[in-house]
Amino acid sequence: MKVDFHSHILPGIDDGAKTLEESVQLAASMASWGFDRITCTPHITRLYRNTPDMIRREFDRLSEALSVNGTDVELRMSAEYRLNPETWPDVLAKDWLMPIEDKYILMEFPISHRSEMGDLDPMEEFRKVMSLGLTPILPHPERYFYLSHDEMMSFVDAGVKIQSNYGSLAGLYGLESRYRAQKLVDEGVVSFLATDMHNLKYVEIIGKWLSAGNSLWEY
Ligand SMILES: [Fe+2]
């Protein structure tokens, strides 16, 4: 199966798709690349205070639009949970975890500033999730320049799965992320590649990368 575990294609609830029209366009492009299933994972962060109810509402709206439009792709919903003190403790306290494929939880770090994690210890938070019988996925570590390879490998050794972005390999975030992502793939550290789809720029860059002879991974 060609499954995408990570995307921001639900309309208007984070920094991804802005309108339902754009959402449909993004999903249709992904279907045309061969994806059988897309998991919608809106951010839950200090800036985007999404709840499962809010996500469900937009998920239903997009599902309906795709069936009207005849786009042949299965849609599922989850979230991308950021480790920050403003939302993550709430997620656990309110039981807001929505596992991907019944087992995975996307747990992102702040992109640029580790200090935004506050006092949260990522290893401790990963272990909490694992104690619930779930497997944490760390998305796009190639984009966290403050995260050392050794620390990342300590997470992997503890059972965390690594997900890199197709866009990183395609150069969407610059040379440094591209180099880091390629190295992680070559070293066999990456369990999953995902689109992290946000907008049409992603479609363009990932589309070019696929046209150049690269392929989607299958799970
Ligand atoms: Fe994301």
Coordinates of C-alpha atoms and ligand atoms in Angstrom, one line a residue:
M1 CA 0.0 0.0 0.0
K2 CA 1.1 3.5 -0.7
V3 CA 0.2 5.3 2.5
D4 CA 1.0 8.8 3.6
F5 CA 1.2 9.1 7.3
H6 CA 1.7 12.9 7.5
S7 CA -0.2 15.8 5.8
H8 CA -1.8 19.1 6.4
I9 CA -4.5 19.0 3.8
L10 CA -7.5 19.8 6.0
P11 CA -8.8 23.3 5.2
G12 CA -8.2 26.3 7.4
I13 CA -7.1 24.7 10.7
D14 CA -3.3 25.0 10.6
D15 CA -0.6 26.3 8.2
G16 CA -1.6 23.8 5.5
A17 CA -4.4 24.1 3.0
K18 CA -6.4 27.3 3.4
T19 CA -9.6 26.4 1.6
L20 CA -11.6 23.3 0.8
E21 CA -10.8 23.8 -2.9
E22 CA -7.1 23.8 -2.2
S23 CA -7.5 20.7 0.0
V24 CA -9.2 18.8 -2.8
Q25 CA -6.4 19.9 -5.2
L26 CA -3.7 18.6 -2.9
A27 CA -5.5 15.3 -2.3
A28 CA -6.1 14.9 -6.0
S29 CA -2.4 15.5 -6.8
M30 CA -1.4 12.9 -4.2
A31 CA -3.9 10.4 -5.6
S32 CA -2.4 11.0 -9.1
W33 CA 1.1 10.1 -7.7
G34 CA -0.3 6.7 -6.6
F35 CA -1.2 7.2 -3.0
D36 CA -3.9 4.7 -1.9
R37 CA -4.4 6.4 1.5
I38 CA -3.8 9.8 3.0
T39 CA -3.6 10.4 6.7
C40 CA -4.6 14.0 7.7
T41 CA -2.5 15.2 10.5
P42 CA -3.2 18.8 11.4
H43 CA -0.8 20.5 13.9
I44 CA -1.8 20.6 17.6
T45 CA 0.5 23.4 18.8
R46 CA 0.6 26.6 20.8
L47 CA -0.4 28.4 17.6
Y48 CA -2.9 25.9 16.3
R49 CA -5.1 24.7 19.2
N50 CA -6.9 22.0 17.3
T51 CA -9.1 19.4 19.1
P52 CA -10.2 16.0 17.8
D53 CA -13.7 17.5 17.3
M54 CA -12.4 20.4 15.2
I55 CA -10.3 18.0 13.1
R56 CA -13.2 15.6 12.7
R57 CA -15.4 18.4 11.4
E58 CA -12.9 19.4 8.6
F59 CA -12.1 15.7 7.9
D60 CA -15.8 15.0 7.2
R61 CA -16.0 18.1 5.0
L62 CA -13.0 17.0 2.9
S63 CA -14.2 13.4 2.7
E64 CA -17.5 14.6 1.4
A65 CA -15.9 16.9 -1.2
L66 CA -13.5 14.1 -2.4
S67 CA -16.4 11.7 -2.9
V68 CA -18.4 14.3 -4.8
N69 CA -15.3 15.1 -6.9
G70 CA -14.6 11.4 -7.5
T71 CA -11.1 11.5 -6.1
D72 CA -10.1 7.9 -5.5
V73 CA -8.1 7.9 -2.3
E74 CA -8.9 6.8 1.2
L75 CA -8.7 9.5 3.8
R76 CA -7.9 8.9 7.5
M77 CA -7.4 11.3 10.4
S78 CA -4.9 11.8 13.2
A79 CA -2.8 14.8 14.2
E80 CA 0.7 16.0 14.5
Y81 CA 1.3 16.5 18.2
R82 CA 4.0 19.0 19.1
L83 CA 5.9 18.6 22.3
N84 CA 5.2 22.0 23.8
P85 CA 3.9 22.8 27.3
E86 CA 0.9 24.7 25.9
T87 CA -0.8 21.7 24.3
W88 CA 0.9 18.4 24.8
P89 CA 0.0 17.8 28.5
D90 CA -3.6 18.6 27.6
V91 CA -3.5 16.0 24.8
L92 CA -2.5 13.3 27.3
A93 CA -4.9 14.5 30.0
K94 CA -7.9 14.7 27.7
D95 CA -7.1 11.5 25.8
W96 CA -6.7 13.2 22.5
L97 CA -4.4 10.7 20.9
M98 CA -5.7 9.4 17.6
P99 CA -3.3 6.7 16.4
I100 CA -2.3 6.3 12.8
E101 CA -3.0 2.8 11.6
D102 CA -4.1 2.0 15.2
K103 CA -0.5 2.3 16.5
Y104 CA 1.6 5.3 15.6
I105 CA 1.6 8.8 17.1
L106 CA 3.4 11.7 15.3
M107 CA 5.3 13.6 17.9
E108 CA 7.0 16.6 16.5
F109 CA 9.6 18.9 18.1
P110 CA 9.7 22.7 17.6
I111 CA 11.3 23.3 14.2
S112 CA 13.9 26.0 15.2
H113 CA 14.0 26.5 19.0
R114 CA 14.3 23.6 21.4
S115 CA 13.5 26.0 24.2
E116 CA 9.9 25.9 23.0
M117 CA 9.7 22.5 24.5
G118 CA 10.0 24.1 27.9
D119 CA 10.7 21.5 30.6
L120 CA 9.4 18.6 28.6
D121 CA 11.9 15.7 28.3
P122 CA 11.2 14.1 24.9
M123 CA 12.4 10.7 26.0
E124 CA 10.0 10.8 29.0
E125 CA 7.1 11.8 26.7
F126 CA 8.0 9.1 24.2
R127 CA 7.9 6.5 27.0
K128 CA 4.5 7.7 28.2
V129 CA 3.1 7.1 24.7
M130 CA 4.8 3.7 24.5
S131 CA 3.3 2.7 27.9
L132 CA -0.1 3.1 26.2
G133 CA 0.9 0.4 23.7
L134 CA 1.6 3.0 20.9
T135 CA 4.7 3.7 18.9
P136 CA 5.9 7.3 18.6
I137 CA 7.1 8.6 15.2
L138 CA 9.5 11.5 15.2
P139 CA 8.8 13.4 12.0
H140 CA 11.4 15.2 10.0
P141 CA 14.4 15.1 12.4
E142 CA 16.5 16.4 9.4
R143 CA 14.8 19.8 10.1
Y144 CA 15.8 20.0 13.8
F145 CA 19.3 21.4 13.4
Y146 CA 19.6 21.5 17.2
L147 CA 19.1 17.8 17.6
S148 CA 22.3 15.7 17.6
H149 CA 22.5 12.4 15.8
D150 CA 23.4 10.7 19.0
E151 CA 20.3 11.9 20.8
M152 CA 18.1 11.0 17.9
M153 CA 19.6 7.5 17.9
S154 CA 18.9 7.2 21.6
F155 CA 15.2 7.7 20.7
V156 CA 15.4 5.1 17.9
D157 CA 17.1 2.6 20.4
A158 CA 14.2 3.2 22.7
G159 CA 11.7 2.2 20.0
V160 CA 10.8 5.5 18.3
K161 CA 10.4 5.4 14.5
I162 CA 11.9 8.0 12.3
Q163 CA 9.9 9.7 9.5
S164 CA 11.7 11.9 7.0
N165 CA 9.9 14.1 4.4
Y166 CA 9.9 13.5 0.6
G167 CA 10.2 17.3 0.4
S168 CA 13.5 17.2 2.3
L169 CA 15.0 14.8 -0.2
A170 CA 13.7 17.0 -3.0
G171 CA 15.4 20.1 -1.6
L172 CA 12.2 21.9 -0.4
Y173 CA 13.7 23.0 2.8
G174 CA 17.2 23.8 1.6
L175 CA 20.5 22.0 1.2
E176 CA 21.2 21.2 4.8
S177 CA 17.9 19.3 5.4
R178 CA 18.3 17.6 2.1
Y179 CA 21.8 16.3 3.0
R180 CA 20.6 15.2 6.5
A181 CA 17.6 13.4 5.1
Q182 CA 19.5 11.6 2.5
K183 CA 22.1 10.5 5.0
L184 CA 19.4 9.2 7.3
V185 CA 17.8 7.2 4.5
D186 CA 21.2 5.9 3.4
E187 CA 22.0 4.8 6.9
G188 CA 18.7 2.9 7.2
V189 CA 17.5 5.0 10.1
V190 CA 14.3 6.1 8.3
S191 CA 11.3 3.9 8.7
F192 CA 8.8 6.1 6.8
L193 CA 8.9 8.8 4.2
A194 CA 5.9 11.2 4.2
T195 CA 4.8 14.2 2.2
D196 CA 4.0 16.6 5.2
M197 CA 1.9 18.2 2.4
H198 CA 1.0 21.8 3.1
N199 CA 0.4 23.6 -0.2
L200 CA 0.9 23.6 -4.0
K201 CA 4.6 24.4 -3.6
Y202 CA 5.0 20.9 -2.0
V203 CA 3.1 19.4 -5.0
E204 CA 5.4 21.1 -7.4
I205 CA 8.7 20.1 -5.7
I206 CA 7.7 16.6 -4.7
G207 CA 6.1 16.1 -8.2
K208 CA 9.4 17.0 -9.9
W209 CA 11.3 14.7 -7.6
L210 CA 9.0 11.8 -8.5
S211 CA 9.2 12.7 -12.2
A212 CA 13.0 12.5 -12.0
G213 CA 12.7 8.8 -11.3
N214 CA 12.2 8.6 -7.6
S215 CA 9.4 6.5 -6.1
L216 CA 7.0 6.6 -3.2
W217 CA 7.7 4.1 -0.4
E218 CA 5.2 1.3 0.2
Y219 CA 4.1 0.0 3.6
Ligands
FE1 FE 3.8 18.3 9.6

